Amino acid sequence: MQRGALLDAARALLSEGGTEALTFPALAERTGLARSSVYEYFRSRAAVVEELCAVDFPVWAAEVEVAMDSADTPQGKVEAYVRKQLELVGDRRHRAVVAISASELDDGAREKIRAAHGGLVAMIVEALAALGQSQPRLGAMLLQGVVDAAVRRIELGAAENPEEIADAAVTMALHGVDGAPS
């Protein structure tokens, strides 16, 4: 029960203030635990992040997969892949994962984040192959780059609203820089 409360507090801290806000004193304050008690559950910030990734990334991926499964065409699957990830940016549970900066973490935490992203990217490979991509795995990684850029744009509070950013990301994913179907 305490572990869950600590993870909820970590999500809130990351969502509200990014990685700088995730400190053991802040976790203790949010949960009402003594700071030394936080160390009984997690040895470091990286350990908190690793557990968040282990818990939250599969949920994120499952939601993306459900959205993709509801699409009937490869193009629809690509659109669902992009839109669902961008829709999830506003969810506090998922914003925490997005807020994590891998450069501040130990190698184990960075590897878990990479593996989780790899699983997400793997979901779209088949749809890209069906669209005729000669290198669908590479295409999937590049597509995720478009999604990641759109996520950053939304997180920054860009001038465009999130729906406009999602529309532009879908257009880029499906039609490239021409911006229109060929």
CSV table of N, CA and C in Angstrom, one decimal:
chain,number,residue,atom,x,y,z
A,1,MET,N,0.8,-1.2,0.0
A,1,MET,CA,0.0,0.0,0.0
A,1,MET,C,0.9,1.3,0.0
A,2,GLN,N,1.9,1.3,0.8
A,2,GLN,CA,2.8,2.5,0.9
A,2,GLN,C,3.5,2.6,-0.5
A,3,ARG,N,3.9,1.5,-1.1
A,3,ARG,CA,4.6,1.6,-2.3
A,3,ARG,C,3.7,2.2,-3.4
A,4,GLY,N,2.5,1.9,-3.4
A,4,GLY,CA,1.5,2.5,-4.4
A,4,GLY,C,1.4,4.0,-4.1
A,5,ALA,N,1.3,4.3,-2.8
A,5,ALA,CA,1.2,5.8,-2.5
A,5,ALA,C,2.4,6.5,-2.9
A,6,LEU,N,3.6,5.9,-2.7
A,6,LEU,CA,4.8,6.5,-3.2
A,6,LEU,C,4.9,6.7,-4.7
A,7,LEU,N,4.4,5.7,-5.4
A,7,LEU,CA,4.4,5.8,-6.9
A,7,LEU,C,3.4,6.9,-7.3
A,8,ASP,N,2.2,7.0,-6.7
A,8,ASP,CA,1.3,8.0,-7.0
A,8,ASP,C,1.9,9.4,-6.7
A,9,ALA,N,2.6,9.5,-5.6
A,9,ALA,CA,3.2,10.8,-5.3
A,9,ALA,C,4.3,11.1,-6.3
A,10,ALA,N,5.1,10.1,-6.7
A,10,ALA,CA,6.1,10.3,-7.7
A,10,ALA,C,5.5,10.8,-9.0
A,11,ARG,N,4.4,10.2,-9.4
A,11,ARG,CA,3.7,10.6,-10.7
A,11,ARG,C,3.3,12.1,-10.6
A,12,ALA,N,2.7,12.4,-9.5
A,12,ALA,CA,2.3,13.8,-9.3
A,12,ALA,C,3.4,14.8,-9.3
A,13,LEU,N,4.5,14.4,-8.6
A,13,LEU,CA,5.7,15.3,-8.6
A,13,LEU,C,6.3,15.5,-10.0
A,14,LEU,N,6.4,14.4,-10.7
A,14,LEU,CA,7.0,14.4,-12.1
A,14,LEU,C,6.1,15.2,-13.0
A,15,SER,N,4.8,15.0,-12.9
A,15,SER,CA,3.8,15.7,-13.7
A,15,SER,C,3.8,17.2,-13.5
A,16,GLU,N,3.9,17.6,-12.2
A,16,GLU,CA,3.9,19.0,-11.8
A,16,GLU,C,5.2,19.7,-12.0
A,17,GLY,N,6.3,19.0,-11.8
A,17,GLY,CA,7.6,19.8,-11.8
A,17,GLY,C,8.7,19.1,-12.5
A,18,GLY,N,8.5,18.0,-13.2
A,18,GLY,CA,9.5,17.3,-13.9
A,18,GLY,C,10.4,16.6,-13.0
A,19,THR,N,11.6,16.1,-13.5
A,19,THR,CA,12.5,15.3,-12.7
A,19,THR,C,13.1,16.0,-11.5
A,20,GLU,N,13.2,17.3,-11.6
A,20,GLU,CA,13.8,18.0,-10.5
A,20,GLU,C,12.9,17.9,-9.2
A,21,ALA,N,11.6,17.8,-9.5
A,21,ALA,CA,10.7,17.8,-8.4
A,21,ALA,C,10.6,16.4,-7.6
A,22,LEU,N,11.2,15.4,-8.3
A,22,LEU,CA,11.1,14.1,-7.7
A,22,LEU,C,12.3,13.9,-6.7
A,23,THR,N,12.1,14.2,-5.5
A,23,THR,CA,13.1,14.0,-4.4
A,23,THR,C,12.5,13.2,-3.3
A,24,PHE,N,13.3,12.6,-2.6
A,24,PHE,CA,12.9,11.8,-1.4
A,24,PHE,C,12.2,12.6,-0.4
A,25,PRO,N,12.7,13.8,-0.1
A,25,PRO,CA,11.9,14.7,0.9
A,25,PRO,C,10.5,15.0,0.4
A,26,ALA,N,10.4,15.3,-0.9
A,26,ALA,CA,9.1,15.6,-1.5
A,26,ALA,C,8.2,14.4,-1.5
A,27,LEU,N,8.7,13.2,-1.8
A,27,LEU,CA,7.9,12.0,-1.7
A,27,LEU,C,7.5,11.8,-0.2
A,28,ALA,N,8.3,12.0,0.7
A,28,ALA,CA,8.0,11.8,2.1
A,28,ALA,C,6.9,12.8,2.5
A,29,GLU,N,7.0,14.0,2.1
A,29,GLU,CA,6.0,15.0,2.4
A,29,GLU,C,4.7,14.7,1.8
A,30,ARG,N,4.7,14.3,0.6
A,30,ARG,CA,3.4,13.9,-0.1
A,30,ARG,C,2.7,12.7,0.5
A,31,THR,N,3.4,11.8,1.0
A,31,THR,CA,2.8,10.6,1.5
A,31,THR,C,2.7,10.6,3.0
A,32,GLY,N,3.3,11.5,3.7
A,32,GLY,CA,3.2,11.6,5.1
A,32,GLY,C,4.2,10.6,5.8
A,33,LEU,N,5.1,10.0,5.0
A,33,LEU,CA,6.1,9.1,5.5
A,33,LEU,C,7.3,9.8,6.0
A,34,ALA,N,8.1,9.2,6.8
A,34,ALA,CA,9.4,9.7,7.2
A,34,ALA,C,10.3,9.5,6.0
A,35,ARG,N,11.2,10.4,5.8
A,35,ARG,CA,12.1,10.3,4.6
A,35,ARG,C,12.9,9.0,4.7
A,36,SER,N,13.3,8.5,5.9
A,36,SER,CA,14.0,7.2,6.0
A,36,SER,C,13.1,6.1,5.5
A,37,SER,N,11.8,6.2,5.7
A,37,SER,CA,10.8,5.2,5.2
A,37,SER,C,10.8,5.1,3.7
A,38,VAL,N,11.0,6.2,3.0
A,38,VAL,CA,11.0,6.2,1.6
A,38,VAL,C,12.2,5.3,1.1
A,39,TYR,N,13.3,5.4,1.8
A,39,TYR,CA,14.5,4.6,1.4
A,39,TYR,C,14.2,3.1,1.6
A,40,GLU,N,13.3,2.8,2.5
A,40,GLU,CA,13.0,1.3,2.7
A,40,GLU,C,12.3,0.7,1.4
A,41,TYR,N,11.7,1.6,0.7
A,41,TYR,CA,11.0,1.1,-0.5
A,41,TYR,C,11.8,1.3,-1.8
A,42,PHE,N,12.6,2.4,-1.9
A,42,PHE,CA,13.4,2.7,-3.1
A,42,PHE,C,14.8,3.1,-2.7
A,43,ARG,N,15.8,2.6,-3.3
A,43,ARG,CA,17.1,3.0,-3.0
A,43,ARG,C,17.6,4.3,-3.6
A,44,SER,N,16.9,4.7,-4.7
A,44,SER,CA,17.3,6.0,-5.4
A,44,SER,C,16.1,6.5,-6.2
A,45,ARG,N,16.3,7.7,-6.7
A,45,ARG,CA,15.3,8.3,-7.7
A,45,ARG,C,15.2,7.3,-8.9
A,46,ALA,N,16.3,6.8,-9.3
A,46,ALA,CA,16.3,5.9,-10.5
A,46,ALA,C,15.4,4.7,-10.2
A,47,ALA,N,15.5,4.2,-9.0
A,47,ALA,CA,14.7,3.0,-8.7
A,47,ALA,C,13.2,3.4,-8.7
A,48,VAL,N,12.8,4.6,-8.3
A,48,VAL,CA,11.4,5.0,-8.4
A,48,VAL,C,11.0,5.1,-9.9
A,49,VAL,N,11.9,5.7,-10.7
A,49,VAL,CA,11.6,5.8,-12.1
A,49,VAL,C,11.5,4.5,-12.8
A,50,GLU,N,12.4,3.6,-12.4
A,50,GLU,CA,12.3,2.2,-13.0
A,50,GLU,C,11.0,1.5,-12.7
A,51,GLU,N,10.5,1.7,-11.4
A,51,GLU,CA,9.3,1.1,-11.1
A,51,GLU,C,8.1,1.7,-11.8
A,52,LEU,N,8.1,3.1,-11.9
A,52,LEU,CA,7.1,3.8,-12.6
A,52,LEU,C,7.0,3.3,-14.1
A,53,CYS,N,8.2,3.1,-14.7
A,53,CYS,CA,8.2,2.6,-16.0
A,53,CYS,C,7.7,1.2,-16.1
A,54,ALA,N,8.0,0.3,-15.2
A,54,ALA,CA,7.6,-1.0,-15.1
A,54,ALA,C,6.1,-1.1,-15.0
A,55,VAL,N,5.5,-0.2,-14.2
A,55,VAL,CA,4.1,-0.2,-14.0
A,55,VAL,C,3.3,0.6,-15.0
A,56,ASP,N,3.8,1.8,-15.4
A,56,ASP,CA,3.0,2.6,-16.3
A,56,ASP,C,3.2,2.4,-17.8
A,57,PHE,N,4.4,2.0,-18.2
A,57,PHE,CA,4.6,1.8,-19.6
A,57,PHE,C,3.7,0.7,-20.2
A,58,PRO,N,3.5,-0.4,-19.5
A,58,PRO,CA,2.6,-1.4,-20.1
A,58,PRO,C,1.2,-0.9,-20.2
A,59,VAL,N,0.8,-0.1,-19.3
A,59,VAL,CA,-0.6,0.5,-19.3
A,59,VAL,C,-0.7,1.4,-20.6
A,60,TRP,N,0.3,2.3,-20.7
A,60,TRP,CA,0.3,3.1,-21.9
A,60,TRP,C,0.3,2.3,-23.2
A,61,ALA,N,1.2,1.3,-23.3
A,61,ALA,CA,1.2,0.5,-24.5
A,61,ALA,C,-0.1,-0.2,-24.7
A,62,ALA,N,-0.7,-0.7,-23.7
A,62,ALA,CA,-2.0,-1.4,-23.8
A,62,ALA,C,-3.1,-0.5,-24.4
A,63,GLU,N,-3.1,0.7,-23.9
A,63,GLU,CA,-4.0,1.7,-24.4
A,63,GLU,C,-3.8,2.0,-25.9
A,64,VAL,N,-2.5,2.1,-26.3
A,64,VAL,CA,-2.2,2.4,-27.7
A,64,VAL,C,-2.6,1.2,-28.5
A,65,GLU,N,-2.3,0.0,-28.0
A,65,GLU,CA,-2.7,-1.2,-28.7
A,65,GLU,C,-4.2,-1.4,-28.9
A,66,VAL,N,-4.9,-1.1,-27.9
A,66,VAL,CA,-6.4,-1.1,-28.1
A,66,VAL,C,-6.9,-0.2,-29.2
A,67,ALA,N,-6.3,1.0,-29.1
A,67,ALA,CA,-6.7,2.0,-30.2
A,67,ALA,C,-6.3,1.5,-31.6
A,68,MET,N,-5.1,0.9,-31.7
A,68,MET,CA,-4.7,0.4,-33.0
A,68,MET,C,-5.6,-0.7,-33.4
A,69,ASP,N,-6.0,-1.6,-32.5
A,69,ASP,CA,-6.8,-2.8,-32.8
A,69,ASP,C,-8.2,-2.4,-33.3
A,70,SER,N,-8.6,-1.2,-33.0
A,70,SER,CA,-9.9,-0.8,-33.4
A,70,SER,C,-9.9,-0.2,-34.8
A,71,ALA,N,-8.7,0.0,-35.4
A,71,ALA,CA,-8.6,0.5,-36.8
A,71,ALA,C,-8.6,-0.6,-37.8
A,72,ASP,N,-9.2,-0.4,-38.9
A,72,ASP,CA,-9.3,-1.5,-39.9
A,72,ASP,C,-8.2,-1.5,-41.0
A,73,THR,N,-7.5,-0.4,-41.1
A,73,THR,CA,-6.5,-0.3,-42.2
A,73,THR,C,-5.2,0.1,-41.6
A,74,PRO,N,-4.1,-0.2,-42.4
A,74,PRO,CA,-2.8,0.2,-41.9
A,74,PRO,C,-2.7,1.7,-41.6
A,75,GLN,N,-3.3,2.5,-42.5
A,75,GLN,CA,-3.3,3.9,-42.2
A,75,GLN,C,-4.0,4.3,-40.9
A,76,GLY,N,-5.1,3.6,-40.7
A,76,GLY,CA,-5.9,3.8,-39.5
A,76,GLY,C,-5.1,3.5,-38.3
A,77,LYS,N,-4.3,2.4,-38.4
A,77,LYS,CA,-3.5,1.9,-37.3
A,77,LYS,C,-2.4,3.0,-37.0
A,78,VAL,N,-1.8,3.5,-38.0
A,78,VAL,CA,-0.8,4.6,-37.8
A,78,VAL,C,-1.4,5.8,-37.2
A,79,GLU,N,-2.6,6.2,-37.6
A,79,GLU,CA,-3.2,7.3,-37.0
A,79,GLU,C,-3.6,7.1,-35.6
A,80,ALA,N,-4.1,5.9,-35.3
A,80,ALA,CA,-4.4,5.5,-33.9
A,80,ALA,C,-3.2,5.5,-33.0
A,81,TYR,N,-2.1,5.0,-33.5
A,81,TYR,CA,-0.8,5.0,-32.8
A,81,TYR,C,-0.3,6.4,-32.4
A,82,VAL,N,-0.4,7.3,-33.3
A,82,VAL,CA,0.0,8.7,-33.1
A,82,VAL,C,-1.0,9.4,-32.2
A,83,ARG,N,-2.2,9.3,-32.5
A,83,ARG,CA,-3.2,10.1,-31.7
A,83,ARG,C,-3.4,9.6,-30.3
A,84,LYS,N,-3.3,8.3,-30.1
A,84,LYS,CA,-3.5,7.8,-28.7
A,84,LYS,C,-2.4,8.2,-27.8
A,85,GLN,N,-1.1,8.1,-28.4
A,85,GLN,CA,0.0,8.5,-27.6
A,85,GLN,C,-0.1,10.0,-27.2
A,86,LEU,N,-0.5,10.8,-28.1
A,86,LEU,CA,-0.6,12.3,-27.9
A,86,LEU,C,-1.8,12.6,-27.0
A,87,GLU,N,-2.9,11.8,-27.0
A,87,GLU,CA,-4.0,11.9,-26.1
A,87,GLU,C,-3.6,11.6,-24.7
A,88,LEU,N,-2.7,10.6,-24.5
A,88,LEU,CA,-2.3,10.2,-23.2
A,88,LEU,C,-1.3,11.2,-22.5
A,89,VAL,N,-0.8,12.1,-23.3
A,89,VAL,CA,0.2,13.1,-22.7
A,89,VAL,C,-0.5,13.9,-21.6
A,90,GLY,N,-1.8,14.2,-21.7
A,90,GLY,CA,-2.5,14.9,-20.6
A,90,GLY,C,-2.8,14.1,-19.4
A,91,ASP,N,-2.7,12.8,-19.5
A,91,ASP,CA,-3.0,12.0,-18.3
A,91,ASP,C,-1.8,12.0,-17.4
A,92,ARG,N,-2.1,12.4,-16.1
A,92,ARG,CA,-1.0,12.5,-15.1
A,92,ARG,C,-0.2,11.3,-15.0
A,93,ARG,N,-0.8,10.1,-15.1
A,93,ARG,CA,-0.1,8.8,-15.0
A,93,ARG,C,0.9,8.7,-16.1
A,94,HIS,N,0.6,9.2,-17.3
A,94,HIS,CA,1.5,9.1,-18.4
A,94,HIS,C,2.4,10.3,-18.5
A,95,ARG,N,1.9,11.4,-18.0
A,95,ARG,CA,2.8,12.6,-18.1
A,95,ARG,C,4.0,12.4,-17.2
A,96,ALA,N,3.9,11.6,-16.2
A,96,ALA,CA,5.1,11.3,-15.3
A,96,ALA,C,6.1,10.6,-16.1
A,97,VAL,N,5.7,9.6,-16.9
A,97,VAL,CA,6.7,8.9,-17.8
A,97,VAL,C,7.3,9.8,-18.8
A,98,VAL,N,6.5,10.6,-19.4
A,98,VAL,CA,7.0,11.6,-20.4
A,98,VAL,C,8.0,12.6,-19.8
A,99,ALA,N,7.8,12.9,-18.5
A,99,ALA,CA,8.6,13.9,-17.8
A,99,ALA,C,10.0,13.4,-17.5
A,100,ILE,N,10.2,12.1,-17.5
A,100,ILE,CA,11.5,11.5,-17.1
A,100,ILE,C,12.6,11.8,-18.1
A,101,SER,N,13.7,12.3,-17.7
A,101,SER,CA,14.8,12.6,-18.5
A,101,SER,C,15.8,11.5,-18.3
A,102,ALA,N,16.0,10.7,-19.3
A,102,ALA,CA,16.9,9.5,-19.2
A,102,ALA,C,18.3,9.9,-18.9
A,103,SER,N,18.7,11.1,-19.3
A,103,SER,CA,20.1,11.5,-19.0
A,103,SER,C,20.4,11.6,-17.5
A,104,GLU,N,19.4,11.8,-16.7
A,104,GLU,CA,19.6,11.9,-15.3
A,104,GLU,C,19.6,10.6,-14.5
A,105,LEU,N,19.4,9.5,-15.2
A,105,LEU,CA,19.2,8.2,-14.6
A,105,LEU,C,20.4,7.3,-14.8
A,106,ASP,N,20.4,6.3,-13.9
A,106,ASP,CA,21.5,5.3,-14.1
A,106,ASP,C,21.2,4.4,-15.3
A,107,ASP,N,22.2,3.6,-15.7
A,107,ASP,CA,22.1,2.8,-16.9
A,107,ASP,C,21.0,1.8,-16.8
A,108,GLY,N,20.7,1.3,-15.7
A,108,GLY,CA,19.6,0.3,-15.6
A,108,GLY,C,18.2,1.0,-15.9
A,109,ALA,N,18.0,2.2,-15.3
A,109,ALA,CA,16.8,2.9,-15.6
A,109,ALA,C,16.7,3.3,-17.1
A,110,ARG,N,17.8,3.8,-17.6
A,110,ARG,CA,17.8,4.1,-19.1
A,110,ARG,C,17.5,2.9,-19.9
A,111,GLU,N,18.0,1.8,-19.6
A,111,GLU,CA,17.8,0.6,-20.4
A,111,GLU,C,16.3,0.1,-20.3
A,112,LYS,N,15.7,0.3,-19.1
A,112,LYS,CA,14.3,-0.1,-19.0
A,112,LYS,C,13.4,0.8,-19.8
A,113,ILE,N,13.7,2.1,-19.8
A,113,ILE,CA,13.0,3.1,-20.6
A,113,ILE,C,13.2,2.7,-22.1
A,114,ARG,N,14.4,2.5,-22.5
A,114,ARG,CA,14.6,2.1,-23.9
A,114,ARG,C,13.8,0.8,-24.3
A,115,ALA,N,13.8,-0.2,-23.5
A,115,ALA,CA,13.1,-1.4,-23.7
A,115,ALA,C,11.6,-1.1,-23.8
A,116,ALA,N,11.1,-0.3,-22.9
A,116,ALA,CA,9.7,0.0,-23.0
A,116,ALA,C,9.3,0.7,-24.3
A,117,HIS,N,10.2,1.7,-24.7
A,117,HIS,CA,9.9,2.4,-26.0
A,117,HIS,C,10.0,1.4,-27.1
A,118,GLY,N,11.0,0.5,-27.0
A,118,GLY,CA,11.1,-0.5,-28.1
A,118,GLY,C,9.9,-1.3,-28.3
A,119,GLY,N,9.2,-1.7,-27.2
A,119,GLY,CA,8.0,-2.4,-27.3
A,119,GLY,C,6.9,-1.6,-27.9
A,120,LEU,N,6.9,-0.3,-27.6
A,120,LEU,CA,5.9,0.5,-28.2
A,120,LEU,C,6.1,0.7,-29.7
A,121,VAL,N,7.4,0.9,-30.1
A,121,VAL,CA,7.7,1.0,-31.5
A,121,VAL,C,7.4,-0.3,-32.3
A,122,ALA,N,7.6,-1.4,-31.6
A,122,ALA,CA,7.4,-2.7,-32.3
A,122,ALA,C,5.9,-2.9,-32.7
A,123,MET,N,5.0,-2.2,-32.0
A,123,MET,CA,3.6,-2.3,-32.3
A,123,MET,C,3.2,-1.8,-33.7
A,124,ILE,N,3.9,-0.9,-34.2
A,124,ILE,CA,3.6,-0.3,-35.5
A,124,ILE,C,4.3,-0.8,-36.7
A,125,VAL,N,5.3,-1.7,-36.5
A,125,VAL,CA,6.1,-2.2,-37.6
A,125,VAL,C,5.2,-2.9,-38.6
A,126,GLU,N,4.3,-3.8,-38.1
A,126,GLU,CA,3.5,-4.5,-39.1
A,126,GLU,C,2.6,-3.6,-40.0
A,127,ALA,N,2.0,-2.6,-39.4
A,127,ALA,CA,1.2,-1.6,-40.2
A,127,ALA,C,2.1,-0.9,-41.2
A,128,LEU,N,3.3,-0.6,-40.8
A,128,LEU,CA,4.2,0.1,-41.8
A,128,LEU,C,4.7,-0.9,-42.9
A,129,ALA,N,4.9,-2.1,-42.6
A,129,ALA,CA,5.2,-3.1,-43.6
A,129,ALA,C,4.0,-3.2,-44.6
A,130,ALA,N,2.8,-3.3,-44.0
A,130,ALA,CA,1.6,-3.4,-44.9
A,130,ALA,C,1.4,-2.1,-45.8
A,131,LEU,N,2.0,-1.0,-45.4
A,131,LEU,CA,1.9,0.2,-46.2
A,131,LEU,C,3.1,0.2,-47.2
A,132,GLY,N,3.9,-0.8,-47.2
A,132,GLY,CA,5.0,-0.9,-48.2
A,132,GLY,C,6.3,-0.3,-47.8
A,133,GLN,N,6.5,0.0,-46.5
A,133,GLN,CA,7.8,0.5,-46.1
A,133,GLN,C,8.8,-0.6,-46.3
A,134,SER,N,9.9,-0.3,-46.9
A,134,SER,CA,11.0,-1.2,-47.2
A,134,SER,C,11.8,-1.6,-45.9
A,135,GLN,N,11.8,-0.7,-45.0
A,135,GLN,CA,12.5,-0.9,-43.7
A,135,GLN,C,11.5,-0.5,-42.6
A,136,PRO,N,10.5,-1.4,-42.3
A,136,PRO,CA,9.4,-1.0,-41.4
A,136,PRO,C,9.9,-0.7,-40.0
A,137,ARG,N,10.9,-1.4,-39.5
A,137,ARG,CA,11.5,-1.2,-38.1
A,137,ARG,C,12.1,0.2,-38.1
A,138,LEU,N,12.9,0.6,-39.1
A,138,LEU,CA,13.5,1.9,-39.1
A,138,LEU,C,12.3,3.0,-39.2
A,139,GLY,N,11.4,2.7,-40.1
A,139,GLY,CA,10.2,3.6,-40.2
A,139,GLY,C,9.5,3.8,-38.9
A,140,ALA,N,9.4,2.7,-38.1
A,140,ALA,CA,8.7,2.8,-36.9
A,140,ALA,C,9.5,3.7,-35.9
A,141,MET,N,10.8,3.5,-35.9
A,141,MET,CA,11.6,4.4,-35.0
A,141,MET,C,11.5,5.9,-35.4
A,142,LEU,N,11.5,6.1,-36.7
A,142,LEU,CA,11.3,7.5,-37.2
A,142,LEU,C,9.9,8.0,-36.9
A,143,LEU,N,8.9,7.2,-37.0
A,143,LEU,CA,7.6,7.6,-36.7
A,143,LEU,C,7.5,8.0,-35.2
A,144,GLN,N,8.1,7.2,-34.3
A,144,GLN,CA,8.1,7.5,-32.9
A,144,GLN,C,8.8,8.8,-32.7
A,145,GLY,N,9.8,9.1,-33.5
A,145,GLY,CA,10.5,10.4,-33.3
A,145,GLY,C,9.5,11.6,-33.6
A,146,VAL,N,8.6,11.4,-34.6
A,146,VAL,CA,7.6,12.4,-34.9
A,146,VAL,C,6.6,12.5,-33.6
A,147,VAL,N,6.2,11.4,-33.1
A,147,VAL,CA,5.4,11.4,-31.9
A,147,VAL,C,6.1,12.1,-30.7
A,148,ASP,N,7.3,11.7,-30.5
A,148,ASP,CA,8.1,12.3,-29.4
A,148,ASP,C,8.2,13.8,-29.6
A,149,ALA,N,8.4,14.3,-30.8
A,149,ALA,CA,8.5,15.7,-31.1
A,149,ALA,C,7.2,16.4,-30.8
A,150,ALA,N,6.1,15.7,-31.2
A,150,ALA,CA,4.8,16.3,-30.9
A,150,ALA,C,4.5,16.3,-29.4
A,151,VAL,N,4.9,15.3,-28.7
A,151,VAL,CA,4.7,15.2,-27.2
A,151,VAL,C,5.5,16.4,-26.6
A,152,ARG,N,6.7,16.7,-27.0
A,152,ARG,CA,7.5,17.8,-26.5
A,152,ARG,C,6.8,19.1,-26.8
A,153,ARG,N,6.2,19.2,-27.9
A,153,ARG,CA,5.5,20.5,-28.3
A,153,ARG,C,4.3,20.7,-27.4
A,154,ILE,N,3.5,19.6,-27.2
A,154,ILE,CA,2.4,19.7,-26.3
A,154,ILE,C,2.8,20.0,-24.9
A,155,GLU,N,3.9,19.4,-24.4
A,155,GLU,CA,4.4,19.6,-23.0
A,155,GLU,C,4.9,21.0,-22.8
A,156,LEU,N,5.4,21.6,-23.9
A,156,LEU,CA,5.9,23.0,-23.8
A,156,LEU,C,4.8,24.0,-23.7
A,157,GLY,N,3.6,23.6,-24.0
A,157,GLY,CA,2.5,24.5,-24.1
A,157,GLY,C,2.6,25.4,-25.3
A,158,ALA,N,2.9,24.8,-26.4
A,158,ALA,CA,3.1,25.5,-27.7
A,158,ALA,C,1.9,26.4,-28.1
A,159,ALA,N,2.1,27.3,-29.0
A,159,ALA,CA,1.0,28.1,-29.5
A,159,ALA,C,-0.1,27.3,-30.0
A,160,GLU,N,0.2,26.2,-30.7
A,160,GLU,CA,-0.9,25.4,-31.3
A,160,GLU,C,-1.6,24.6,-30.1
A,161,ASN,N,-2.9,24.3,-30.3
A,161,ASN,CA,-3.5,23.5,-29.3
A,161,ASN,C,-3.1,22.0,-29.6
A,162,PRO,N,-3.3,21.2,-28.6
A,162,PRO,CA,-2.9,19.8,-28.7
A,162,PRO,C,-3.5,19.1,-29.9
A,163,GLU,N,-4.8,19.4,-30.2
A,163,GLU,CA,-5.5,18.8,-31.4
A,163,GLU,C,-4.8,19.1,-32.7
A,164,GLU,N,-4.4,20.4,-32.8
A,164,GLU,CA,-3.6,20.8,-34.0
A,164,GLU,C,-2.3,20.1,-34.1
A,165,ILE,N,-1.6,19.9,-33.0
A,165,ILE,CA,-0.4,19.2,-33.0
A,165,ILE,C,-0.6,17.8,-33.4
A,166,ALA,N,-1.6,17.2,-32.9
A,166,ALA,CA,-1.9,15.8,-33.2
A,166,ALA,C,-2.2,15.7,-34.7
A,167,ASP,N,-3.0,16.6,-35.2
A,167,ASP,CA,-3.4,16.6,-36.7
A,167,ASP,C,-2.1,16.7,-37.5
A,168,ALA,N,-1.2,17.6,-37.1
A,168,ALA,CA,0.0,17.8,-37.9
A,168,ALA,C,0.9,16.5,-37.8
A,169,ALA,N,1.0,15.9,-36.7
A,169,ALA,CA,1.8,14.7,-36.5
A,169,ALA,C,1.2,13.6,-37.3
A,170,VAL,N,-0.1,13.4,-37.4
A,170,VAL,CA,-0.7,12.4,-38.2
A,170,VAL,C,-0.5,12.6,-39.7
A,171,THR,N,-0.6,13.9,-40.1
A,171,THR,CA,-0.3,14.2,-41.5
A,171,THR,C,1.1,13.9,-41.8
A,172,MET,N,2.0,14.3,-41.0
A,172,MET,CA,3.4,14.0,-41.2
A,172,MET,C,3.7,12.5,-41.3
A,173,ALA,N,3.0,11.7,-40.4
A,173,ALA,CA,3.2,10.3,-40.4
A,173,ALA,C,2.7,9.6,-41.6
A,174,LEU,N,1.5,10.1,-42.1
A,174,LEU,CA,0.9,9.4,-43.2
A,174,LEU,C,1.3,10.0,-44.6
A,175,HIS,N,1.7,11.3,-44.6
A,175,HIS,CA,1.9,11.9,-45.9
A,175,HIS,C,3.3,12.6,-46.0
A,176,GLY,N,4.1,12.5,-45.0
A,176,GLY,CA,5.4,13.1,-45.1
A,176,GLY,C,5.4,14.6,-45.2
A,177,VAL,N,6.5,15.2,-45.7
A,177,VAL,CA,6.6,16.6,-45.7
A,177,VAL,C,5.7,17.2,-46.8
A,178,ASP,N,5.2,16.5,-47.7
A,178,ASP,CA,4.2,17.0,-48.7
A,178,ASP,C,2.9,17.5,-48.0
A,179,GLY,N,2.6,16.8,-46.9
A,179,GLY,CA,1.4,17.1,-46.2
A,179,GLY,C,0.1,16.8,-46.8
A,180,ALA,N,0.1,16.1,-47.9
A,180,ALA,CA,-1.2,15.7,-48.5
A,180,ALA,C,-1.0,14.3,-49.1
A,181,PRO,N,-2.2,13.6,-49.2
A,181,PRO,CA,-2.1,12.3,-49.8
A,181,PRO,C,-1.7,12.4,-51.3
A,182,SER,N,-0.9,11.3,-51.7
A,182,SER,CA,-0.5,11.4,-53.1
A,182,SER,C,-1.4,10.6,-54.0
